[in-house]
Short mmCIF file of C-alpha atoms and ligand atoms in Angstrom, two decimals:
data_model
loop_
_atom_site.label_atom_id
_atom_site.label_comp_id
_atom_site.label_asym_id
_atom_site.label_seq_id
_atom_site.Cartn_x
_atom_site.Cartn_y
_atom_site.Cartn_z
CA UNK A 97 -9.51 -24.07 -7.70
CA UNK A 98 -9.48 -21.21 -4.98
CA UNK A 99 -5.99 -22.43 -3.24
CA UNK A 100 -4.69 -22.74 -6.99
CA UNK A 101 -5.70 -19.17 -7.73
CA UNK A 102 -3.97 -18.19 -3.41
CA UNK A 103 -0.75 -20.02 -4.85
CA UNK A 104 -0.79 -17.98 -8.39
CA UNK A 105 -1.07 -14.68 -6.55
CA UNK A 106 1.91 -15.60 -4.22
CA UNK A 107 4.16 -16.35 -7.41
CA UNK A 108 2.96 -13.55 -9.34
CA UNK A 109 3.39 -10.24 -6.97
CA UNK A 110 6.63 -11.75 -5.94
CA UNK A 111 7.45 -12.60 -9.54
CA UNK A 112 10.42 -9.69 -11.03
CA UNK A 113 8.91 -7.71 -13.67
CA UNK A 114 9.70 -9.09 -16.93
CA UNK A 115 9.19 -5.80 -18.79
CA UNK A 116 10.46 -5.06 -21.89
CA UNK A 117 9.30 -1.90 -22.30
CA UNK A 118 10.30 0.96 -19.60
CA UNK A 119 8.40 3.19 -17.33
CA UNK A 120 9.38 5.78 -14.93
CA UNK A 121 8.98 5.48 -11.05
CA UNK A 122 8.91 8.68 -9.16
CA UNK A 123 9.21 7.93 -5.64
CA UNK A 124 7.58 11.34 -3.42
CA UNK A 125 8.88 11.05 0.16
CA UNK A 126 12.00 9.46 -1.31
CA UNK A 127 14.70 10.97 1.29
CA UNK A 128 12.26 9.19 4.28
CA UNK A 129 13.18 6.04 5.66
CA UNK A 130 10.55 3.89 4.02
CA UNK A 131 11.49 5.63 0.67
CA UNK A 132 14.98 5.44 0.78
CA UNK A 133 14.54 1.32 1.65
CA UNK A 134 12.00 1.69 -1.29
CA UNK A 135 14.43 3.33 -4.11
CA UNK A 136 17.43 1.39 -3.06
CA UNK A 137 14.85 -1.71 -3.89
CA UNK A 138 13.81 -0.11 -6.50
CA UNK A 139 17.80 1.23 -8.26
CA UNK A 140 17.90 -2.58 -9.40
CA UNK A 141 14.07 -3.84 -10.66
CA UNK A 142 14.28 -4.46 -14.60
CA UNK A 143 11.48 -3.03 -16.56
CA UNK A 144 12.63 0.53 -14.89
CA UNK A 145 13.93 3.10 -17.24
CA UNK A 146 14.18 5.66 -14.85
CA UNK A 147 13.82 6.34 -11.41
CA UNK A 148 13.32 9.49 -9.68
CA UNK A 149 13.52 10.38 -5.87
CA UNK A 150 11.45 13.81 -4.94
CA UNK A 151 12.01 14.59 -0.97
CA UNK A 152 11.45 18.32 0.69
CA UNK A 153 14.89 17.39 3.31
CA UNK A 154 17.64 19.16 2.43
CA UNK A 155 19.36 15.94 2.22
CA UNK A 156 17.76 14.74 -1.00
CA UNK A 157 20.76 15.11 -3.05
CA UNK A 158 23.16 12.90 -0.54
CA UNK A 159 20.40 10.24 -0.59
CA UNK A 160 20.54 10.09 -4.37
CA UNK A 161 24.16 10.48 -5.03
CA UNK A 162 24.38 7.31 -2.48
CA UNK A 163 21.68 5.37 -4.56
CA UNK A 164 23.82 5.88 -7.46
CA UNK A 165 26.99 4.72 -6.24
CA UNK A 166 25.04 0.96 -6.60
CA UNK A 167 25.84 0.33 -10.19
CA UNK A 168 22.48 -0.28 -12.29
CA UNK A 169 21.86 0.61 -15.63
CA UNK A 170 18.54 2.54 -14.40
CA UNK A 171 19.05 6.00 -14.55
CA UNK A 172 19.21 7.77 -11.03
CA UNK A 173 17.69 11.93 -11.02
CA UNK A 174 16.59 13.60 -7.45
CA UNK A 175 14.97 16.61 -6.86
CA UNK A 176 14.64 18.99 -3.87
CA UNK A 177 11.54 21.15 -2.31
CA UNK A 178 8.03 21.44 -3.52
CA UNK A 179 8.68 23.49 -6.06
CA UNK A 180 10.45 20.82 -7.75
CA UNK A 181 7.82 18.63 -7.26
CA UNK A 182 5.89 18.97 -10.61
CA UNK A 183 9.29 18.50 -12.43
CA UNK A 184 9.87 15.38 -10.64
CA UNK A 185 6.65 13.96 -11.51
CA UNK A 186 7.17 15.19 -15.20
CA UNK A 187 7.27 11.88 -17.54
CA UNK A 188 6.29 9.27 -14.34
CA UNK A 189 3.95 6.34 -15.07
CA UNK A 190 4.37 4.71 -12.02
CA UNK A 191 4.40 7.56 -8.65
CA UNK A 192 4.80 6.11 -4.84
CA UNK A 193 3.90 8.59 -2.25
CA UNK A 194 5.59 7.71 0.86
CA UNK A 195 6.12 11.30 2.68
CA UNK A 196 4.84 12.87 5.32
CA UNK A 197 6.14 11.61 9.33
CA UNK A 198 6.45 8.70 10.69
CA UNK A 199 4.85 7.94 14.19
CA UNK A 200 7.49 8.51 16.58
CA UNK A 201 7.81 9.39 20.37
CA UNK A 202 7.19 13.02 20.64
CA UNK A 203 4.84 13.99 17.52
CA UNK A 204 1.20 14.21 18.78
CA UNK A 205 -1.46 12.22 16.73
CA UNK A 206 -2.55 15.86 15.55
CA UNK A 207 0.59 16.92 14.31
CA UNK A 208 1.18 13.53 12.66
CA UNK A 209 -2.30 13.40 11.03
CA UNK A 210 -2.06 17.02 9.70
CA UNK A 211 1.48 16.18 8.17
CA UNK A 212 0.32 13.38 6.13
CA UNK A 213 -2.90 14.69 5.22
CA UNK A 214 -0.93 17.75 3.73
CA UNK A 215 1.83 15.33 2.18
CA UNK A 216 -1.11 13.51 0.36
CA UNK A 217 -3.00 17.05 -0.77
CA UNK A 218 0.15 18.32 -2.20
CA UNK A 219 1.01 15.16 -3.77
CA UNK A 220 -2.32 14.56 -5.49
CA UNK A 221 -2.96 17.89 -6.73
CA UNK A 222 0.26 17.93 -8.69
CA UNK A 223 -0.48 14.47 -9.82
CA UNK A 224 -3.74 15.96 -11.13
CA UNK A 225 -2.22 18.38 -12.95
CA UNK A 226 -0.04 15.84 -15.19
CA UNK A 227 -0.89 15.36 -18.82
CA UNK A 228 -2.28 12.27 -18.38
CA UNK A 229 -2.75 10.17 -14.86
CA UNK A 230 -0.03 7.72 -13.65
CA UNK A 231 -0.52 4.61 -11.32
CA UNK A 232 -0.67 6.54 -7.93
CA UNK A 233 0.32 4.23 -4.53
CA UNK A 234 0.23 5.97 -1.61
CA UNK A 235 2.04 4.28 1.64
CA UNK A 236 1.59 7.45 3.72
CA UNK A 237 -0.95 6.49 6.91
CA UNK A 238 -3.72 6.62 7.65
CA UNK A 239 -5.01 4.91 3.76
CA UNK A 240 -8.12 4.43 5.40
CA UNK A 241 -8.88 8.17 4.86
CA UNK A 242 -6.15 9.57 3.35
CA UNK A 243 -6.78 7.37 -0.26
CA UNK A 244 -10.58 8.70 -0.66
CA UNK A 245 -9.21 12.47 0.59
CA UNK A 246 -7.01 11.92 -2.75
CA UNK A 247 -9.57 10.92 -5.13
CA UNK A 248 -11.32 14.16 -3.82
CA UNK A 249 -8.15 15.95 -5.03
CA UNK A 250 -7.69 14.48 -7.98
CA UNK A 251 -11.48 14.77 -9.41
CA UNK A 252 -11.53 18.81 -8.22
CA UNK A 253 -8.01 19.03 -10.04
CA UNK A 254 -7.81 17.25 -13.01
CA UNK A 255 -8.73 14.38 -14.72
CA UNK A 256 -9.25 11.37 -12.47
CA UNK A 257 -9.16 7.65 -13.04
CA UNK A 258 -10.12 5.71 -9.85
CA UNK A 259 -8.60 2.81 -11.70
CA UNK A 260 -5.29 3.91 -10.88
CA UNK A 261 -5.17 4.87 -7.34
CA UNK A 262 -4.28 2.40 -4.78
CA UNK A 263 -3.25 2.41 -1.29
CA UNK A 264 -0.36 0.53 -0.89
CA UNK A 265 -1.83 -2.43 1.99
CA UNK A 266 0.84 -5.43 0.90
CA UNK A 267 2.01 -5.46 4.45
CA UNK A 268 -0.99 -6.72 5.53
CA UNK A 269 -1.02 -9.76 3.36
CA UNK A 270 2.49 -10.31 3.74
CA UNK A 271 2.15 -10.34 8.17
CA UNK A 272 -0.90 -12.66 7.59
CA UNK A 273 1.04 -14.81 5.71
CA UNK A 274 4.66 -14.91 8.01
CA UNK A 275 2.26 -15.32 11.41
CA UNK A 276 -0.26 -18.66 9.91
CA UNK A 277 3.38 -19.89 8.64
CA UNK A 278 4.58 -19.91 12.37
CA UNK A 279 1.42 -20.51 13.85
CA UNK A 280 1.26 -23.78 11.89
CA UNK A 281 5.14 -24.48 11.65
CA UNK A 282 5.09 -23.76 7.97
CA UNK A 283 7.22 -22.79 5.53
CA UNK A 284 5.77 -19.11 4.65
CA UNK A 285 6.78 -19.20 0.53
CA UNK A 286 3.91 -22.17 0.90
CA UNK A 287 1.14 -19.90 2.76
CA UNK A 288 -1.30 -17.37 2.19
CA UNK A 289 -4.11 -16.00 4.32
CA UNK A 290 -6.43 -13.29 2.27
CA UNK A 291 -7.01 -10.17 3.98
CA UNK A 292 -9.88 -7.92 3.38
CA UNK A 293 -10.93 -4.62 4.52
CA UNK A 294 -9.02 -1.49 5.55
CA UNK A 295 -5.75 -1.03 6.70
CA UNK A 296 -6.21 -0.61 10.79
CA UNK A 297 -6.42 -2.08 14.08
CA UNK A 298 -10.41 -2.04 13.48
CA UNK A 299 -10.35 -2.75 9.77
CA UNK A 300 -8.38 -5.26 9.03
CA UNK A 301 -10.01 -8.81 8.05
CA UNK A 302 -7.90 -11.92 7.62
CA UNK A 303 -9.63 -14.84 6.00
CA UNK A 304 -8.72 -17.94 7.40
CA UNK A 305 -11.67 -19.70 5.98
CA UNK A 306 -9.50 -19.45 2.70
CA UNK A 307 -6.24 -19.92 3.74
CA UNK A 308 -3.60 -22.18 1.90
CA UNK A 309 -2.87 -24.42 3.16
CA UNK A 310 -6.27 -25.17 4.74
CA UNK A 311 -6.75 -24.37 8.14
CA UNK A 312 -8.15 -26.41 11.01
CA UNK A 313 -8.15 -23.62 13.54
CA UNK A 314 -11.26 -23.66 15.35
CA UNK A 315 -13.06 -20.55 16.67
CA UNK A 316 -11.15 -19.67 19.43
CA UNK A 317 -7.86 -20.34 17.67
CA UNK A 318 -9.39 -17.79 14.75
CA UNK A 319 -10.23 -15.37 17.43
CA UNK A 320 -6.39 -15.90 18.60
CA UNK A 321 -5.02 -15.27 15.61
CA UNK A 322 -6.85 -12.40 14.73
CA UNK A 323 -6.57 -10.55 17.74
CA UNK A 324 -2.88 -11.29 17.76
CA UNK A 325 -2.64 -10.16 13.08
CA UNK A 326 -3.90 -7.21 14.11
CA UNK A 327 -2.42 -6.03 16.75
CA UNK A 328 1.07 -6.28 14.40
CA UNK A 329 1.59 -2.79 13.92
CA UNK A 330 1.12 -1.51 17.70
CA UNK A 331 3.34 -4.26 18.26
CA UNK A 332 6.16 -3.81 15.93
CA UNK A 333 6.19 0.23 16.55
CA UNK A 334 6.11 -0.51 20.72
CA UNK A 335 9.04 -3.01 20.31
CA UNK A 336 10.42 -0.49 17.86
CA UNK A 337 11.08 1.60 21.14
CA UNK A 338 7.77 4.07 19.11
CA UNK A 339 8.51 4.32 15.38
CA UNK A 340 6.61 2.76 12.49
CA UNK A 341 8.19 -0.42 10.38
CA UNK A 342 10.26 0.83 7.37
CA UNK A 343 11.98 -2.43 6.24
CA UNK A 344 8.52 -4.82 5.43
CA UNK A 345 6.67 -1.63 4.40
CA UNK A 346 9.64 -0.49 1.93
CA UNK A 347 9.23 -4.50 0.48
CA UNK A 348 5.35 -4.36 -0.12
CA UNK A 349 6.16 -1.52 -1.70
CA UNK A 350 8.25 -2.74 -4.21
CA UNK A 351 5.98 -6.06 -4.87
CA UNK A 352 3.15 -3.85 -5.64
CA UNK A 353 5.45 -1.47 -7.92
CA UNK A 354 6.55 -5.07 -9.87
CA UNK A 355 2.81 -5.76 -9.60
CA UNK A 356 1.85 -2.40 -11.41
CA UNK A 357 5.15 -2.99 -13.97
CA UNK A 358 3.52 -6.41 -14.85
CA UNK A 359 -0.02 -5.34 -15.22
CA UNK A 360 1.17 -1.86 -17.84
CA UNK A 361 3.12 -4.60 -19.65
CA UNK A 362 -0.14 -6.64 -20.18
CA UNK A 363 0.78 -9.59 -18.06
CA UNK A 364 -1.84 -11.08 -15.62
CA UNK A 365 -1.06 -9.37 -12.78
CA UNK A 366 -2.93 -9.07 -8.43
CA UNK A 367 -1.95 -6.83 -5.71
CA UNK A 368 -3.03 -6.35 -2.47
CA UNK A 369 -4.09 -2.86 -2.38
CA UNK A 370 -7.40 -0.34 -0.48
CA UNK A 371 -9.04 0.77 -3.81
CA UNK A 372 -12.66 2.49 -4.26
CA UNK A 373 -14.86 -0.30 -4.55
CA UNK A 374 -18.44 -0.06 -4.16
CA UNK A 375 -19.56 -3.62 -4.03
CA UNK A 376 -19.56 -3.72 -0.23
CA UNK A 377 -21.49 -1.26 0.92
CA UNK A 378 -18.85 1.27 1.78
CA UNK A 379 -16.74 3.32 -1.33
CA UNK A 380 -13.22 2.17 -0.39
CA UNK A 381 -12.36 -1.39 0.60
CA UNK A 382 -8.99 -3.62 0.23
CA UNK A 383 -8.16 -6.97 -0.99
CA UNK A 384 -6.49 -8.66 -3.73
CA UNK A 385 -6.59 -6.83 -6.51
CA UNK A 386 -6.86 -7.84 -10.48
CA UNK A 387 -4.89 -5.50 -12.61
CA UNK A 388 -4.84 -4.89 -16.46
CA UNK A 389 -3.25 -2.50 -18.45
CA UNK A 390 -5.19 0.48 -17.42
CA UNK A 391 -5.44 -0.62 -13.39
CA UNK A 392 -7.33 -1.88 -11.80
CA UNK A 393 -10.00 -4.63 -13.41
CA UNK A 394 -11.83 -6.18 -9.87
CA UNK A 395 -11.66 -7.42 -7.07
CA UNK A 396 -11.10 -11.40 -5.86
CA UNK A 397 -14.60 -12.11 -4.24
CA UNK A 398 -14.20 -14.49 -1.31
CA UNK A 399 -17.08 -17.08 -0.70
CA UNK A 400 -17.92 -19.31 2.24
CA UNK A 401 -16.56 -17.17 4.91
CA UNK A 402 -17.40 -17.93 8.78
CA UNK A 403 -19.61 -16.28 10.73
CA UNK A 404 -16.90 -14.81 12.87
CA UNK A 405 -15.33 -13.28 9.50
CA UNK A 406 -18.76 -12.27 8.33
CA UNK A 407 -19.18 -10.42 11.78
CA UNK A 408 -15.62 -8.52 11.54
CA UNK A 409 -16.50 -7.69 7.89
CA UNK A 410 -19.63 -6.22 9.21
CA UNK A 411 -17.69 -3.67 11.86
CA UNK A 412 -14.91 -3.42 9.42
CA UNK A 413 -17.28 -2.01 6.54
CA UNK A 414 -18.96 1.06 9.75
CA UNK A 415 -15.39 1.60 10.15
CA UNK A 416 -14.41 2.38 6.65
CA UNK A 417 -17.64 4.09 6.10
CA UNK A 418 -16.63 6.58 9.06
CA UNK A 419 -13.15 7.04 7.81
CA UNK A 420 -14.24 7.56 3.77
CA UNK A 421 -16.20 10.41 5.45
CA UNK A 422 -13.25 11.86 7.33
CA UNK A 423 -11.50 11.90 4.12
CA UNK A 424 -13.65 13.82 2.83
CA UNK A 425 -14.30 16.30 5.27
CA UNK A 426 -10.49 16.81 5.98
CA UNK A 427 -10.20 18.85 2.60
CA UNK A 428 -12.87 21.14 4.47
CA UNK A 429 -10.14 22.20 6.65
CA UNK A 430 -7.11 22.48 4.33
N1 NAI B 184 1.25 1.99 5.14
C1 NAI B 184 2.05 1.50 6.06
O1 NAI B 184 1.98 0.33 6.39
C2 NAI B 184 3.06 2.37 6.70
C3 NAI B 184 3.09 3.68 6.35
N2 NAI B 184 4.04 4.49 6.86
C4 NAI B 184 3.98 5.87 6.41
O2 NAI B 184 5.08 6.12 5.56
C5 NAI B 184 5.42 7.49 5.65
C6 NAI B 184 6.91 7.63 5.67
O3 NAI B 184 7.42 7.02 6.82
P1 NAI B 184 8.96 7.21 7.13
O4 NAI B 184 9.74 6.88 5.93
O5 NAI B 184 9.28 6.44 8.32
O6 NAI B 184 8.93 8.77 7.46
P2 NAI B 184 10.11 9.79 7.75
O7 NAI B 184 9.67 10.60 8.91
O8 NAI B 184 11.42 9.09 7.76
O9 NAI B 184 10.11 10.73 6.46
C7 NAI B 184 9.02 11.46 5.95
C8 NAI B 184 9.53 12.17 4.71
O10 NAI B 184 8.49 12.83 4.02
C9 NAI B 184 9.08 13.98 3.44
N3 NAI B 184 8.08 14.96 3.07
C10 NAI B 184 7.22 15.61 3.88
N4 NAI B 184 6.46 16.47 3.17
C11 NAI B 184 6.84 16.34 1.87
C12 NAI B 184 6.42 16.94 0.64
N5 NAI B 184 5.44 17.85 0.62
N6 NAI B 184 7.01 16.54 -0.50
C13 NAI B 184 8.00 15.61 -0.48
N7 NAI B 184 8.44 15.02 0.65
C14 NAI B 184 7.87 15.37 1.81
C15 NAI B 184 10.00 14.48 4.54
O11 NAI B 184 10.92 15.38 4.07
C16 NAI B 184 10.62 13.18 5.00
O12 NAI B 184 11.76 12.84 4.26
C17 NAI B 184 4.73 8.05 6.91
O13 NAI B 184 3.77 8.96 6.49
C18 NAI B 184 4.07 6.85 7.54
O14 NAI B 184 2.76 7.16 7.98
C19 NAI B 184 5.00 4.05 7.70
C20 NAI B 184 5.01 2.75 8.09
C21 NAI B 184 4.00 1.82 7.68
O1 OAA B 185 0.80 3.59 10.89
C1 OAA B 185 2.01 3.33 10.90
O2 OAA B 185 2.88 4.17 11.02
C2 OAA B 185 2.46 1.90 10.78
C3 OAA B 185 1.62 1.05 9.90
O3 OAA B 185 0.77 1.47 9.15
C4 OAA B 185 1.82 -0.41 9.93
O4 OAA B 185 2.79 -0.86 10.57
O5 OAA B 185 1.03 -1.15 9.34
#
């Protein structure tokens, strides 16, 4: 029953939104390099009636004008600066935060933390402000902290609805799945490992216990595997000669905005996504999410896990409990 359910997932995030209504996707960041993979993904996904790119860079209005030269019947608008911001929101029901800076060679951790932190403050207190709340993804790292430091925005600002705040954790799910295909010599469209958790070296949890297909790794070989899953991003950036992945992150990013599309439409609809959850312990946690109309409904509860996944859920959960806190206290400093 459980590897029918893994299967269903796989076809239904990567399933095109059928919609026939149409929704608005504002894209906040739009002019970065993860957002301008993101709304050139984005320029052709049906069930879009109009999308809008919102970027500070004074480049903003190249980056859309190019977007529009791709013929689509979705309407194109950009905007410029942050006081433009609350007009590009105007109308959205669907808003993807993906500003702030990337890590590259030459921006401190401080300077790269207090960029993002004030890219997600901005972002949610506008969002706040909107007549009524939209589905809210944020891509912008670290979503271990930086998705509870938004709720905290949004409930001081406005009216909040946890059910519609998500951070955007696809990638996870989707590097889980692309290493057990080639760890196994498998096709990938026929795998799917679960991961659970945060979204960080320390955090993450893949669940081979419930892979599909089954797995026969034994301990060490789980070990193996998830030293080597989640040591992906240090990976990637270090072979990336020290900048962050754009292309994969710019793709989970459009799954979960077909995802969301879905779900509004009142299709059955999962993401992957870090949500506040309370059922383990800690008030954030990630995993495959099930959606309805109004956002999120629960969360897919995994049974039967080893004790080697029960022991990284275990550090996993201190971890997100420190970083929830951090989230918090940020806003103390802003
Ligand atoms: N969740 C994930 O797996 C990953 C997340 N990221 C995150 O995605 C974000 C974007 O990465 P890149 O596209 O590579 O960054 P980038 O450095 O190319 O661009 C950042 C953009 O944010 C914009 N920005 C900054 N403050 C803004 C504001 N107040 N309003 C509107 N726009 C604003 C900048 O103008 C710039 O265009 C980063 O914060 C990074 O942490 C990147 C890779 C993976
Ligand atoms: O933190 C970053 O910039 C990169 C990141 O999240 C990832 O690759 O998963």
């Amino acid at each position: 029953m459980h590897k029918l359910i893994s299967r269903r997932i796989l076809e239904l995030c990567s399933t095109r939104s059928t919609s026939k209504r149409n929704y608005q996707v504002t894209v906040v960041g739009g002019a970065s390099d993860v957002g301008q993979k993101l709304s050139m993904l984005l320029r052709s996904e049906p069930g879009i009636s109009k999308l809008v790119v919102h970027d500070t860079r004074m480049h903003t209005p190249g980056v859309v004008m190019d977007l529009s030269h791709i013929p689509s019947d979705i309407p194109i608008k950009g905007y410029t600066g942050e006081d433009m911001l609350e007009t590009a929101l105007k109308g959205a029901n669907i808003v993807i935060g993906v500003g702030g800076i990337i890590r590259k060679p030459g921006i401190t951790e401080k300077l790269w933390l207090s960029a993002n932190t004030e890219f997600v403050r901005i972002l949610s207190k506008h969002v706040a402000k909107m007549d009524s709340m939209p589905f809210l993804g944020i891509v912008t790292e670290p979503i271990n902290y930086l998705v509870p430091m938004a709720a905290e925005v949004l409930r001081s600002h406005g009216d909040y609805d946890s059910r519609k705040l998500f951070g955007i954790t696809g990638i996870d799910a989707l590097r889980a799945q692309s290493l057990f295909a080639a760890e196994n010599n498998l096709n990938p469209n026929n795998c799917y490992v679960p991961v659970i958790g945060g979204h960080s070296e320390k955090t993450l949890v893949p669940l081979l216990s419930q892979s599909t297909p089954t797995s026969d790794f034994d301990a060490k070989m789980s070990e193996e595997f998830t030293t080597k899953f989640r040591q992906f991003e240090n990976k990637i950036i270090r072979a990336n000669r020290g900048i962050s992945p754009t292309l994969s992150v710019a793709y989970s990013a459009l799954l979960f905005t077909r995802c969301i599309l879905n779900a509004m439409d009142g299709q059955p609809s999962r993401v992957h996504a870090f949500i506040e959850n309370n059922d383990f312990g800690t008030a954030y946690f990630g995993g495959m999410v099930h959606l309805d109309s109004q956002g999120v409904k629960d969360m897919q509860i995994y049974t039967s896990l080893t004790q080697y996944e029960l022991h990284l859920l275990e550090r996993s959960l201190d971890e997100l409990r420190k970083d929830a806190l951090k989230g918090k206290k940020v806003l103390e400093f802003c």
